[in-house]
mmCIF file of C-alpha atoms and ligand atoms in Angstrom:
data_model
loop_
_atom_site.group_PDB
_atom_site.id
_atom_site.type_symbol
_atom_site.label_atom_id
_atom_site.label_comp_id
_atom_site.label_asym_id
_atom_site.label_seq_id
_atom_site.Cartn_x
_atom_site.Cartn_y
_atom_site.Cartn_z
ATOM 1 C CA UNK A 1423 81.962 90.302 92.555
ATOM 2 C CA UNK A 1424 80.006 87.756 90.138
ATOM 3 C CA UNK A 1425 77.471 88.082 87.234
ATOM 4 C CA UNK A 1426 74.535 87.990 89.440
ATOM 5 C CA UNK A 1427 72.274 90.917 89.766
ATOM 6 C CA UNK A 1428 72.713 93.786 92.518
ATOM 7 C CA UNK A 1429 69.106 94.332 92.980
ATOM 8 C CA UNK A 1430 69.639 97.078 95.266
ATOM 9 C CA UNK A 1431 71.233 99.287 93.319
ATOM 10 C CA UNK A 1432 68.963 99.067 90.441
ATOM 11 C CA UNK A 1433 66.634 102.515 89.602
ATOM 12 C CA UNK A 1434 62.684 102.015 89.624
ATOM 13 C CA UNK A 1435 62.984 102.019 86.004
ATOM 14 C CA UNK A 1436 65.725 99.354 85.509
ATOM 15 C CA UNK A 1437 63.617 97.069 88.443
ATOM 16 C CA UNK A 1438 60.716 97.543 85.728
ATOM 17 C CA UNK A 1439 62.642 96.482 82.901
ATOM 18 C CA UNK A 1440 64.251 93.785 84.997
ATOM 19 C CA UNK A 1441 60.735 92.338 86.151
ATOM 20 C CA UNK A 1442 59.254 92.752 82.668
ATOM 21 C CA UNK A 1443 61.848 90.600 81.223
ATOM 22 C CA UNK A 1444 61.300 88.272 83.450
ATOM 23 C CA UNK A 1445 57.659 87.894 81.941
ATOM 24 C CA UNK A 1446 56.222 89.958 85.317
ATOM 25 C CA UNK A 1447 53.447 92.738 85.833
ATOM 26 C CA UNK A 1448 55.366 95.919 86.111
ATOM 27 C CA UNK A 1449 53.484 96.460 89.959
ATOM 28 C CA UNK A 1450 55.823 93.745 90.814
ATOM 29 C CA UNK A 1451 58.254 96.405 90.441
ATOM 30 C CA UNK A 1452 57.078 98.133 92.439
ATOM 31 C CA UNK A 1453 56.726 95.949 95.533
ATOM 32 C CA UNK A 1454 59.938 94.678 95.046
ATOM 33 C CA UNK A 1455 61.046 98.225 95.257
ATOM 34 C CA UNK A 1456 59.172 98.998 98.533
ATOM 35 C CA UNK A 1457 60.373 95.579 100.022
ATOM 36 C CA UNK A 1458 64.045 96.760 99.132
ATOM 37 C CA UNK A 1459 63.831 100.607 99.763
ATOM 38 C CA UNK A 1460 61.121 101.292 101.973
ATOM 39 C CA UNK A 1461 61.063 98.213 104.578
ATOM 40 C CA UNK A 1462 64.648 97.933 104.208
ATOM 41 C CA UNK A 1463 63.728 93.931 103.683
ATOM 42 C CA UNK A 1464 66.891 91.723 104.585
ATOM 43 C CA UNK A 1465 65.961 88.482 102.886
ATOM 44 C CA UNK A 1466 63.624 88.075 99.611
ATOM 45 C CA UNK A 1467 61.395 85.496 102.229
ATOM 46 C CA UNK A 1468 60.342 88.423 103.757
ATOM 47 C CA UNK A 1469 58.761 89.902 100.937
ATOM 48 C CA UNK A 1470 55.661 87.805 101.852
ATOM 49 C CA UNK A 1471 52.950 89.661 98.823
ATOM 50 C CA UNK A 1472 55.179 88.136 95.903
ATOM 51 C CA UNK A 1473 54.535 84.449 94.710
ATOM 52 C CA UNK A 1474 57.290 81.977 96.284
ATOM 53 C CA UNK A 1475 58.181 81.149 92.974
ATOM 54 C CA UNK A 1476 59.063 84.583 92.000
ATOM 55 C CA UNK A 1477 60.884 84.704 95.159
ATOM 56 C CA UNK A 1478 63.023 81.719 94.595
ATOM 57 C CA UNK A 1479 63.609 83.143 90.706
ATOM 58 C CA UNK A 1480 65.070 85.895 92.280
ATOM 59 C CA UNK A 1481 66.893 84.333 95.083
ATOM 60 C CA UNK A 1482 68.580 82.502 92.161
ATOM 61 C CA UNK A 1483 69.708 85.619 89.769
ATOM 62 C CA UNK A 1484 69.931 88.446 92.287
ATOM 63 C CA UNK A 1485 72.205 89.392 94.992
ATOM 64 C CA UNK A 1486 69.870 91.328 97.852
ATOM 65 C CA UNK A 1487 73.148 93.215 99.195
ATOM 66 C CA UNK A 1488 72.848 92.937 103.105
ATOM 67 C CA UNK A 1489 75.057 94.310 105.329
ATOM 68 C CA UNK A 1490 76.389 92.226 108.555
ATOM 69 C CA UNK A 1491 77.070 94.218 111.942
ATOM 70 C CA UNK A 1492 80.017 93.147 113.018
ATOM 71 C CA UNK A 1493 80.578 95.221 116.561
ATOM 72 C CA UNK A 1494 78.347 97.822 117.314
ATOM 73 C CA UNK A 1495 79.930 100.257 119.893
ATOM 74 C CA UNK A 1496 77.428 102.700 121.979
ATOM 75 C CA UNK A 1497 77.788 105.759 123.552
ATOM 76 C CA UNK A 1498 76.349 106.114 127.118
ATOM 77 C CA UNK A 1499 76.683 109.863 126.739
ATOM 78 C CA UNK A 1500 75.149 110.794 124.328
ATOM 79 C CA UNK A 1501 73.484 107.538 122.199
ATOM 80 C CA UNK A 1502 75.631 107.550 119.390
ATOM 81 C CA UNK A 1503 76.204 104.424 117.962
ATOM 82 C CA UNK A 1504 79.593 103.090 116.080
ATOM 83 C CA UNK A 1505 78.850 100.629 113.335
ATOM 84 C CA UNK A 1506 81.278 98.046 112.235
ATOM 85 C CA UNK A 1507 79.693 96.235 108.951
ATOM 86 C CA UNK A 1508 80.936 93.419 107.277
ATOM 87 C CA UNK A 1509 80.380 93.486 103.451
ATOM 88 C CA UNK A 1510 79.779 89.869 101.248
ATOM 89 C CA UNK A 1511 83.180 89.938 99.888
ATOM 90 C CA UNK A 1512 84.758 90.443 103.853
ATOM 91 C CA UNK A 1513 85.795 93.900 103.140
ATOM 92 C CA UNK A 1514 84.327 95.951 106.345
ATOM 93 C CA UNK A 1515 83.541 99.712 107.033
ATOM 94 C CA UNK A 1516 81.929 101.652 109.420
ATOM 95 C CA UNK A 1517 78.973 104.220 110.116
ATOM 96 C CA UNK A 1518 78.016 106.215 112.715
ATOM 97 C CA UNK A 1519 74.713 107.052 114.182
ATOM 98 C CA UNK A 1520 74.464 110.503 115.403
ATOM 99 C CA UNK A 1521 71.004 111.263 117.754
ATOM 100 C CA UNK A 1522 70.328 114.957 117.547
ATOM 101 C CA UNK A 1523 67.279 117.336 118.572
ATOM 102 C CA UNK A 1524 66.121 117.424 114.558
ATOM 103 C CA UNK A 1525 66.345 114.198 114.076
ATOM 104 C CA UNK A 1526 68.758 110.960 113.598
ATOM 105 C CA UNK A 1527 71.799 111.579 111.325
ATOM 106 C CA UNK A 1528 74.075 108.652 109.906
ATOM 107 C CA UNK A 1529 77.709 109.079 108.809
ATOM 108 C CA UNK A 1530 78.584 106.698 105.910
ATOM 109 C CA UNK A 1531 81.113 105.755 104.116
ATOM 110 C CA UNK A 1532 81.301 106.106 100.530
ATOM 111 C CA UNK A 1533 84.685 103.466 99.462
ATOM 112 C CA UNK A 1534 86.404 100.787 101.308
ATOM 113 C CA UNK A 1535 89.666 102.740 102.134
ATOM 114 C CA UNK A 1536 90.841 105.894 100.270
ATOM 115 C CA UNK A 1537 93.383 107.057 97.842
ATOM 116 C CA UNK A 1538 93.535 111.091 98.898
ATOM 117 C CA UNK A 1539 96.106 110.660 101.053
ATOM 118 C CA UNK A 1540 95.119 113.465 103.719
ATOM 119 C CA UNK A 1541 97.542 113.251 106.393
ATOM 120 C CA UNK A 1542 95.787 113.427 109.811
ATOM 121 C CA UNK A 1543 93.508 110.979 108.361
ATOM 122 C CA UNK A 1544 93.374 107.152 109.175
ATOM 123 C CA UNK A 1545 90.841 105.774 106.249
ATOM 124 C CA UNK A 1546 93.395 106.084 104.073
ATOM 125 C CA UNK A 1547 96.555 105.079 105.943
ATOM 126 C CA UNK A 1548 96.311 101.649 103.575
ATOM 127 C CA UNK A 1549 95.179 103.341 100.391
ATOM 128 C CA UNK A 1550 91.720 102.812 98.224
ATOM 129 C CA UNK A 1551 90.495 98.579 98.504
ATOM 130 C CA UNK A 1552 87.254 99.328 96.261
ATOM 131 C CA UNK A 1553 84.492 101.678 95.574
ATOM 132 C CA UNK A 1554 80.711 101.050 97.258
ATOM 133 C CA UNK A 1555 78.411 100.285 95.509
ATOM 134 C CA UNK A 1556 74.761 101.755 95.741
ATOM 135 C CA UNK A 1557 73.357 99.292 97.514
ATOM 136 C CA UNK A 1558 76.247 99.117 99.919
ATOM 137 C CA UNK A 1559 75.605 103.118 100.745
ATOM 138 C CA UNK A 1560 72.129 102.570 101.592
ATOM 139 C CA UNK A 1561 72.547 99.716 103.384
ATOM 140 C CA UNK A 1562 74.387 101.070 106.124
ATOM 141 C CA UNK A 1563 71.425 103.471 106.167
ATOM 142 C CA UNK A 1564 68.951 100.619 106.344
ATOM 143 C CA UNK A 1565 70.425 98.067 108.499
ATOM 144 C CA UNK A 1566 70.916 100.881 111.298
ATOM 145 C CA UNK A 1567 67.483 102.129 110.853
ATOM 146 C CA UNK A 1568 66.376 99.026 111.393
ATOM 147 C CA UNK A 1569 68.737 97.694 114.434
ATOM 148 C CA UNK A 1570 67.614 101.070 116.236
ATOM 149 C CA UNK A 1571 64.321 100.787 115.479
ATOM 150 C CA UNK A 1572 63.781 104.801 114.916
ATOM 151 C CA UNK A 1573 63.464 106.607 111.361
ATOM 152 C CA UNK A 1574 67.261 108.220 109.904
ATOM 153 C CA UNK A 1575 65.973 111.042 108.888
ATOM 154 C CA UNK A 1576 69.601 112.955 107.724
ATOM 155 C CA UNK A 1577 72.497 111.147 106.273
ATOM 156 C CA UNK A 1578 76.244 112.859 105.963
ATOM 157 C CA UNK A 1579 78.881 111.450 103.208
ATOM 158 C CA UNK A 1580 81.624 112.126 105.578
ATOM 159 C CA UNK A 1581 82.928 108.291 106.282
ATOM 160 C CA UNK A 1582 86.017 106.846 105.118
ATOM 161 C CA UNK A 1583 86.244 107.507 101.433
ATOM 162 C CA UNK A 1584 86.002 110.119 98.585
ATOM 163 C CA UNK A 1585 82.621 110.588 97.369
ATOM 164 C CA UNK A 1586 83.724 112.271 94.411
ATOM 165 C CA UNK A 1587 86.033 109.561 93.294
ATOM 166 C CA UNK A 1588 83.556 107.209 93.343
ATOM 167 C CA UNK A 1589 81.006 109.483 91.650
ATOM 168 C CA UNK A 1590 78.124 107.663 89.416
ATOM 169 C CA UNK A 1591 77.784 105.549 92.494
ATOM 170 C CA UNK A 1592 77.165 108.476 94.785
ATOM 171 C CA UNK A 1593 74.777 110.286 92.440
ATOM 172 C CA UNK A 1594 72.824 106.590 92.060
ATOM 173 C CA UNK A 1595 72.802 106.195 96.124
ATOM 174 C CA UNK A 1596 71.185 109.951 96.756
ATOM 175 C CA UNK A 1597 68.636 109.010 93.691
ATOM 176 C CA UNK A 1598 67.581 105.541 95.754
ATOM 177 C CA UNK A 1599 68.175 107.052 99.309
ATOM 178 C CA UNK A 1600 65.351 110.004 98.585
ATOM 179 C CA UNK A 1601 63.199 108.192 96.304
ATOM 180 C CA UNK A 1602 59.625 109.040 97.029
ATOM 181 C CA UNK A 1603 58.740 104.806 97.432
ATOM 182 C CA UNK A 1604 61.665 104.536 98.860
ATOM 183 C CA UNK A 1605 62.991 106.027 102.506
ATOM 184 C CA UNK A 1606 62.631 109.008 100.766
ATOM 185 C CA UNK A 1607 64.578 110.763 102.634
ATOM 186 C CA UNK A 1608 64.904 114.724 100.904
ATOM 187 C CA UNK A 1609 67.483 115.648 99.055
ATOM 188 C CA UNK A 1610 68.167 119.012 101.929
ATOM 189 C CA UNK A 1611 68.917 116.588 104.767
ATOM 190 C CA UNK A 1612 71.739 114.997 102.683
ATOM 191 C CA UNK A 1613 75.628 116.330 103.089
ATOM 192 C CA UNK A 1614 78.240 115.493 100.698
ATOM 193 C CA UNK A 1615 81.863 115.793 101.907
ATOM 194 C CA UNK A 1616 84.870 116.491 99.784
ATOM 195 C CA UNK A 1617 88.373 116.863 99.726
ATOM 196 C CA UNK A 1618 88.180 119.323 97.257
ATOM 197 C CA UNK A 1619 87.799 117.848 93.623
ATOM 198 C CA UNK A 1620 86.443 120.071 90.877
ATOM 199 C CA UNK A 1621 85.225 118.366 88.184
ATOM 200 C CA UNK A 1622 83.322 116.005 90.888
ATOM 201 C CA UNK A 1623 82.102 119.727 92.106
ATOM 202 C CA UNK A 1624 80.688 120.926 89.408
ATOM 203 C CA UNK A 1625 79.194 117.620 87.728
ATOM 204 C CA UNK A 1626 77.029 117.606 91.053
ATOM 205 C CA UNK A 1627 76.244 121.204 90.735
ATOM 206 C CA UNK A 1628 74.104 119.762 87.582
ATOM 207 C CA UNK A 1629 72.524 117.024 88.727
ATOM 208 C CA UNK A 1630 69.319 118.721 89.667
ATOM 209 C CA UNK A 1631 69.973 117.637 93.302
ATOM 210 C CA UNK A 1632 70.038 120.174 96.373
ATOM 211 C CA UNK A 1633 72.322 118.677 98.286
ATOM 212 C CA UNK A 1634 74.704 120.407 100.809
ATOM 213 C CA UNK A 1635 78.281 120.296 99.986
ATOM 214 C CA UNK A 1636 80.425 120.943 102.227
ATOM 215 C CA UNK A 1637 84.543 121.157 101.522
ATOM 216 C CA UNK A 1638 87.538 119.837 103.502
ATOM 217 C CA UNK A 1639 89.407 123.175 103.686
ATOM 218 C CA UNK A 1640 91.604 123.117 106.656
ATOM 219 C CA UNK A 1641 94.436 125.331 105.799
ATOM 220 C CA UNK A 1642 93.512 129.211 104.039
ATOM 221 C CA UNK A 1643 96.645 128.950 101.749
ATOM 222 C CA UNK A 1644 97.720 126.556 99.266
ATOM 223 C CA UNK A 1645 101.022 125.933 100.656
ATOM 224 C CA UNK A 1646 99.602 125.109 103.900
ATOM 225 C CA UNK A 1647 96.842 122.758 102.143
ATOM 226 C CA UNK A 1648 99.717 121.172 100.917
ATOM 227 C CA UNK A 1649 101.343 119.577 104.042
ATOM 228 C CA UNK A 1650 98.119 118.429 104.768
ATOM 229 C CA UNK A 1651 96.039 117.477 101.353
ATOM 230 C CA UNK A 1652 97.677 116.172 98.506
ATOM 231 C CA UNK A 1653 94.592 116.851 96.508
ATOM 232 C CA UNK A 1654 95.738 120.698 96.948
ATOM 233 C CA UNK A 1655 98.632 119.966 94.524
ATOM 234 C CA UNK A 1656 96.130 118.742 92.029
ATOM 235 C CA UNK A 1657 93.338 121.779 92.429
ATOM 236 C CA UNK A 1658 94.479 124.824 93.419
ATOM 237 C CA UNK A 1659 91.808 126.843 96.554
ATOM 238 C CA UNK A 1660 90.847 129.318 93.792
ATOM 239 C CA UNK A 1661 89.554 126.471 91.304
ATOM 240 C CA UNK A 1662 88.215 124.872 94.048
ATOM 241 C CA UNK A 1663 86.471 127.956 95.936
ATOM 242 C CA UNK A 1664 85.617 128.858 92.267
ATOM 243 C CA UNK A 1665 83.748 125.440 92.021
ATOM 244 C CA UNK A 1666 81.847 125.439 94.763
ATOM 245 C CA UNK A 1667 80.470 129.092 94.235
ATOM 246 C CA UNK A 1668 79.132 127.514 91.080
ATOM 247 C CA UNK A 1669 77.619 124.961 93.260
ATOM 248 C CA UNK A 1670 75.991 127.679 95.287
ATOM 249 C CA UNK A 1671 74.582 129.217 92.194
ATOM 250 C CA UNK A 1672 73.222 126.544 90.744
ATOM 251 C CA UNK A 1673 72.056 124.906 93.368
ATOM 252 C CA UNK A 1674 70.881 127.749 95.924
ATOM 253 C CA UNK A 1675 72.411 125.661 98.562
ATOM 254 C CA UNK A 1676 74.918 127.110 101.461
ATOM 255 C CA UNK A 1677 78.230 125.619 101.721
ATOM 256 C CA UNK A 1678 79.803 124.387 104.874
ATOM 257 C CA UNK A 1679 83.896 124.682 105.387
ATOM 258 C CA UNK A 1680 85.562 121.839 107.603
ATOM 259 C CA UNK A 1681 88.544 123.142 109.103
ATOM 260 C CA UNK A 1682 90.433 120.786 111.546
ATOM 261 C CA UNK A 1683 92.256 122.561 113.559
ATOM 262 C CA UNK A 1684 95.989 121.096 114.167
ATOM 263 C CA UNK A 1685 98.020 122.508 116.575
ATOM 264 C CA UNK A 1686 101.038 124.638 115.425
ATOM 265 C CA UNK A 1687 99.868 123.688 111.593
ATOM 266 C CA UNK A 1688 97.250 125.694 110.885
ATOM 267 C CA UNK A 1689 95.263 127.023 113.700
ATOM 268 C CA UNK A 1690 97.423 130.562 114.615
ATOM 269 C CA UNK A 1691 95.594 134.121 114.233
ATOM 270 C CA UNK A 1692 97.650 134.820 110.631
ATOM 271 C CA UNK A 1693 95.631 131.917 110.069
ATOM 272 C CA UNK A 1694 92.418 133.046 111.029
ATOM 273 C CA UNK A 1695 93.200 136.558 109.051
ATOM 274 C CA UNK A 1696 93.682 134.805 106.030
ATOM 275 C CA UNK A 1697 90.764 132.639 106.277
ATOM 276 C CA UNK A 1698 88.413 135.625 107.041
ATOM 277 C CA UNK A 1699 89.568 137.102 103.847
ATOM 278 C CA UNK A 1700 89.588 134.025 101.702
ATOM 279 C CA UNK A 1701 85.931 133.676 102.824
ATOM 280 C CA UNK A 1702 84.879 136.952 102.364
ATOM 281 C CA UNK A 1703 81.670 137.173 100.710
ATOM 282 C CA UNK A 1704 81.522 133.120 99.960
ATOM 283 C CA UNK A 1705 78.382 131.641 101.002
ATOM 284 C CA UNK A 1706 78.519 129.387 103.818
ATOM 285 C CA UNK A 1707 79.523 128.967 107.176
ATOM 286 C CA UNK A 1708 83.195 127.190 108.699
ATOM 287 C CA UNK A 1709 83.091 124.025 110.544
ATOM 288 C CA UNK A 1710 85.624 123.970 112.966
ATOM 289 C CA UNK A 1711 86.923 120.698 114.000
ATOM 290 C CA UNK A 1712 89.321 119.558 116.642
ATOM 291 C CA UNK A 1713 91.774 117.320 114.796
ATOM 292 C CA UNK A 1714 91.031 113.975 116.295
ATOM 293 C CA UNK A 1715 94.928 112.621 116.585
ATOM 294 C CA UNK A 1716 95.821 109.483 115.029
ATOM 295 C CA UNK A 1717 98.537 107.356 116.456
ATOM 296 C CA UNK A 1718 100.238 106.907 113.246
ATOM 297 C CA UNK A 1719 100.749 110.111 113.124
ATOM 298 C CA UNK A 1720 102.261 113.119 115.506
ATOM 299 C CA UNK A 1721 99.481 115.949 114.475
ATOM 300 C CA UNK A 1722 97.397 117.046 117.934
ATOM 301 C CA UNK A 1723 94.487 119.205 118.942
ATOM 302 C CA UNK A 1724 94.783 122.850 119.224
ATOM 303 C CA UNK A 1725 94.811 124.488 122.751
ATOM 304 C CA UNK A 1726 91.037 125.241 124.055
ATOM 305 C CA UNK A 1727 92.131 129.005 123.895
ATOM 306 C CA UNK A 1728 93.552 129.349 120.525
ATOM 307 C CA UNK A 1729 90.354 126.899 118.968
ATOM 308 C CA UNK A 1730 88.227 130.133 120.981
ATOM 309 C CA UNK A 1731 90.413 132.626 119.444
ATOM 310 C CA UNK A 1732 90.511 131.004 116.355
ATOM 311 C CA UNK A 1733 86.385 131.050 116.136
ATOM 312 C CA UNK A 1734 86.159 134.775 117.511
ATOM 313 C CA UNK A 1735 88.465 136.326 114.876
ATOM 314 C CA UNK A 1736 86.294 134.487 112.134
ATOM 315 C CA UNK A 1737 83.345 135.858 113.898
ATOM 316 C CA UNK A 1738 84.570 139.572 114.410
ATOM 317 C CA UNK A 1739 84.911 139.255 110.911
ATOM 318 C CA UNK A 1740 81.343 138.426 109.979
ATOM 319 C CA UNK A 1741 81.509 134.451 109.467
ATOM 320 C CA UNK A 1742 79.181 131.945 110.496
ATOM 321 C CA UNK A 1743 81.301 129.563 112.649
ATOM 322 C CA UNK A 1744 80.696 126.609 114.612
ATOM 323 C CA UNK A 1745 82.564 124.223 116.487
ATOM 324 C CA UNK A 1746 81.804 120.823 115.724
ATOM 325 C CA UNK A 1747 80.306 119.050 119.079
ATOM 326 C CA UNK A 1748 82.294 115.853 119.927
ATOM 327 C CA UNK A 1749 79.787 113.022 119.952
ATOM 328 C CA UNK A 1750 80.375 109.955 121.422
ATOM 329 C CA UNK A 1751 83.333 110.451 123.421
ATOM 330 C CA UNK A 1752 83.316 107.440 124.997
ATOM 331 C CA UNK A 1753 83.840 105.450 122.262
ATOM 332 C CA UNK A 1754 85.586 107.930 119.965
ATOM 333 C CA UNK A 1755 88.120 107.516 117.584
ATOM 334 C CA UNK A 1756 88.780 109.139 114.439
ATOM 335 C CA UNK A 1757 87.187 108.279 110.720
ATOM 336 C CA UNK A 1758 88.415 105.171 110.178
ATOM 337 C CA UNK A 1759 90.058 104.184 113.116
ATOM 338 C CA UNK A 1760 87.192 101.586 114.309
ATOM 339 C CA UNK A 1761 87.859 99.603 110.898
ATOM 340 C CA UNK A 1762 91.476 99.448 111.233
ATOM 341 C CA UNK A 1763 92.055 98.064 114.621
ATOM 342 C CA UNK A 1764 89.695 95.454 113.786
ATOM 343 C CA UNK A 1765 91.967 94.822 110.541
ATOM 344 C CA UNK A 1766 94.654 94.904 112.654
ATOM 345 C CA UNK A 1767 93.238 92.386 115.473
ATOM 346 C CA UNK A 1768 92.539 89.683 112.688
ATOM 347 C CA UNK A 1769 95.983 89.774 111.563
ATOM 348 C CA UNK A 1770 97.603 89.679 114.702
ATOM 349 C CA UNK A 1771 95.071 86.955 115.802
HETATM 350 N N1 SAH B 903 86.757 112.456 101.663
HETATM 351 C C1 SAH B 903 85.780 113.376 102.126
HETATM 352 C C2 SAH B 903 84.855 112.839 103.211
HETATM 353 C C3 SAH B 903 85.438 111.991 104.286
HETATM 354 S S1 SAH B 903 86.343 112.738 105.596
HETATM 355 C C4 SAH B 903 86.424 114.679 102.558
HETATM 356 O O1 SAH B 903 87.631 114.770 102.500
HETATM 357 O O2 SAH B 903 85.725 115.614 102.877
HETATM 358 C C5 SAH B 903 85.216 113.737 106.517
HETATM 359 C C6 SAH B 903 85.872 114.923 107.180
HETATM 360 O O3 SAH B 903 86.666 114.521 108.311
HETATM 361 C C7 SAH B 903 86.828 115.664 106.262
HETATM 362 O O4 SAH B 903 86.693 117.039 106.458
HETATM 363 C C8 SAH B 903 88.182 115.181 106.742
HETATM 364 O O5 SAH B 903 89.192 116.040 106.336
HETATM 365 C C9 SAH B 903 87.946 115.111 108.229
HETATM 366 N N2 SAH B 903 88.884 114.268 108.975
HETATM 367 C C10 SAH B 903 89.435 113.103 108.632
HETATM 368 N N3 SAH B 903 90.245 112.627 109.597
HETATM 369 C C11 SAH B 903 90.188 113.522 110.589
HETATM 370 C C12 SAH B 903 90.821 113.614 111.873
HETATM 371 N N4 SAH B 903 91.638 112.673 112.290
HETATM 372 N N5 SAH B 903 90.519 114.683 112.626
HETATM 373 C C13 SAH B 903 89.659 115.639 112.204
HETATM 374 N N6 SAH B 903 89.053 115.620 111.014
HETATM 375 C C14 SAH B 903 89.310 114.571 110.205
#
């Protein structure tokens, strides 16, 4: 972008620094960091307990990364919420607000576009723009807190994007997101989401942060993967199942399994056999998802029936299975679908 600072995405310790060599107290630090963090402040006038002058010093050297809603779409089901935001450089993405019984979760995403290449996907129908930064993560945490008016008290990396190809930013974003003056949200109500990328695995596994991972499975053979994942050419399911029982060791936390479900692709019973015994003794629990069809694209949903015989199996065998609730119907659309007709619209416009 420029030179200037991204104030958001600095650590309490770099804020200190920051301050200090600005010839500041170090509790100026700390304000600052509650003004950013905890009140989720969109404008540095806001932050009415600093001096004006050290207000306009900042206004000059710092960028206060603030996220424009550009369409908001809401569900009269249910209450989700759709958020389109526009970034400073005119990139946009979106986030979703999910209302549940435990709490309010938001979906973010973690890169403008991506480069996986998973087919029945639509973030990544135009390939990787940039990564998010930090403060572009959070933000879509903030502003949404803020425009509903109610605490987010889970968050799910499971937008448009690979959080494990944009890594250090992702491991900076959970550090800020459950930061005791922050939100401070904990680490448990956090889920990371990936394709399936080892080394991005098991760095996280050592980070000293229980987060849940949960992996983009879909298919319980390589070849199958394949069709759908390129990233399965790259790591192998037995490095990557290999990985994330690592993760479970070191980290104590259960793994969740997304499986889409595509008709005539990977949802038959020889499916569900070899899934059972891939799984056997793993810890965690599968995630099955509809495929939510993209019009680029001629995958569809499984029947009803074989998504119910598809879960039984799994079951009979003695694994924790779900079916993911649709939420939102009325203004559904698959990951990444919200951002890309609004791409679209401007360039037809
Ligand atoms: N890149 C990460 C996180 C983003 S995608 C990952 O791959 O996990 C979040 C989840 O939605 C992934 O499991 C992804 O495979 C799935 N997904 C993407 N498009 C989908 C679609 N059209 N229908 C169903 N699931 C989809």
């Amino acid at each position: 972008m420029n030179d200037r600072t991204d104030i958001k995405s600095l650590t309490p310790e770099q804020l200190a620094n920051y301050v200090t060599q600005m010839g500041l107290p170090a509790f100026r630090a700390r304000q600052l960091f509650q003004w950013i963090h905890e009140k989720a402040a969109e404008s540095f006038d806001e932050m009415s307990n600093l001096p004006a002058q050290l207000r306009s010093a900042l206004q000059e050297s710092c960028d206060l990364v603030v996220l424009r809603i550009a369409d908001v779409k809401i569900s009269a089901i249910d209450g989700t919420r759709k958020y389109l935001f526009a970034l400073p450089d005119g990139n946009v993405i979106e986030s979703v607000l999910m209302k549940y019984k435990y709490g309010n979760s938001v979906c973010i995403s973690s890169q403008v576009g991506c480069r996986m290449g998973c087919r029945f996907c639509a973030s990544t129908l135009d390939g990787l723009e940039r990564n998010l930064r930090p403060s572009e993560m959070l933000d879509q945490i903030y502003r949404i807190q803020r425009h509903l008016g109610e605490r987010i008290s889970h968050v799910v990396v499971m937008g448009s994007g690979e959080p494990m190809d944009n890594y250090d930013n992702l491991v900076a974003f959970i550090r800020l997101l459950t930061h005791e003056q922050g939100l401070n949200l904990s680490q448990r109500n956090i889920t990371v989401s990936t394709c399936g990328i080892v080394p991005g695995i098991l760095c996280l596994a050592e980070e000293g942060l229980p987060v849940t991972l949960a992996l983009s499975l879909h298919a319980p053979s390589d070849q199958v993967r394949r069709t759908l994942m390129p990233i399965a050419f790259r790591y192998p399911l037995s490095e990557v199942l290999d990985a994330c029982q690592t993760y479970y060791e070191k980290t104590g936390r259960r793994l969740t399994f997304e499986y889409s479900l595509v008709k005539g692709v990977n949802d038959n019973l020889e499916e569900a056999v070899q899934l059972a015994r891939l799984l056997r003794g793993r810890h965690g629990h599968v995630n099955l998802i509809p495929v939510n069809p993209i019009k680029e694209r001629d995958y569809v949903q499984s029947d009803p029936k074989a998504i119910e015989a598809f879960k039984n199996y799994l079951e009979k065998q003695g694994i924790h299975v779900t079916i993911r609730r649709e939420m939102g119907r009325d203004i559904a659309g698959a990951c990444g679908q919200l951002r890309k007709s609004y791409i679209q619209q401007g360039k037809e416009e």
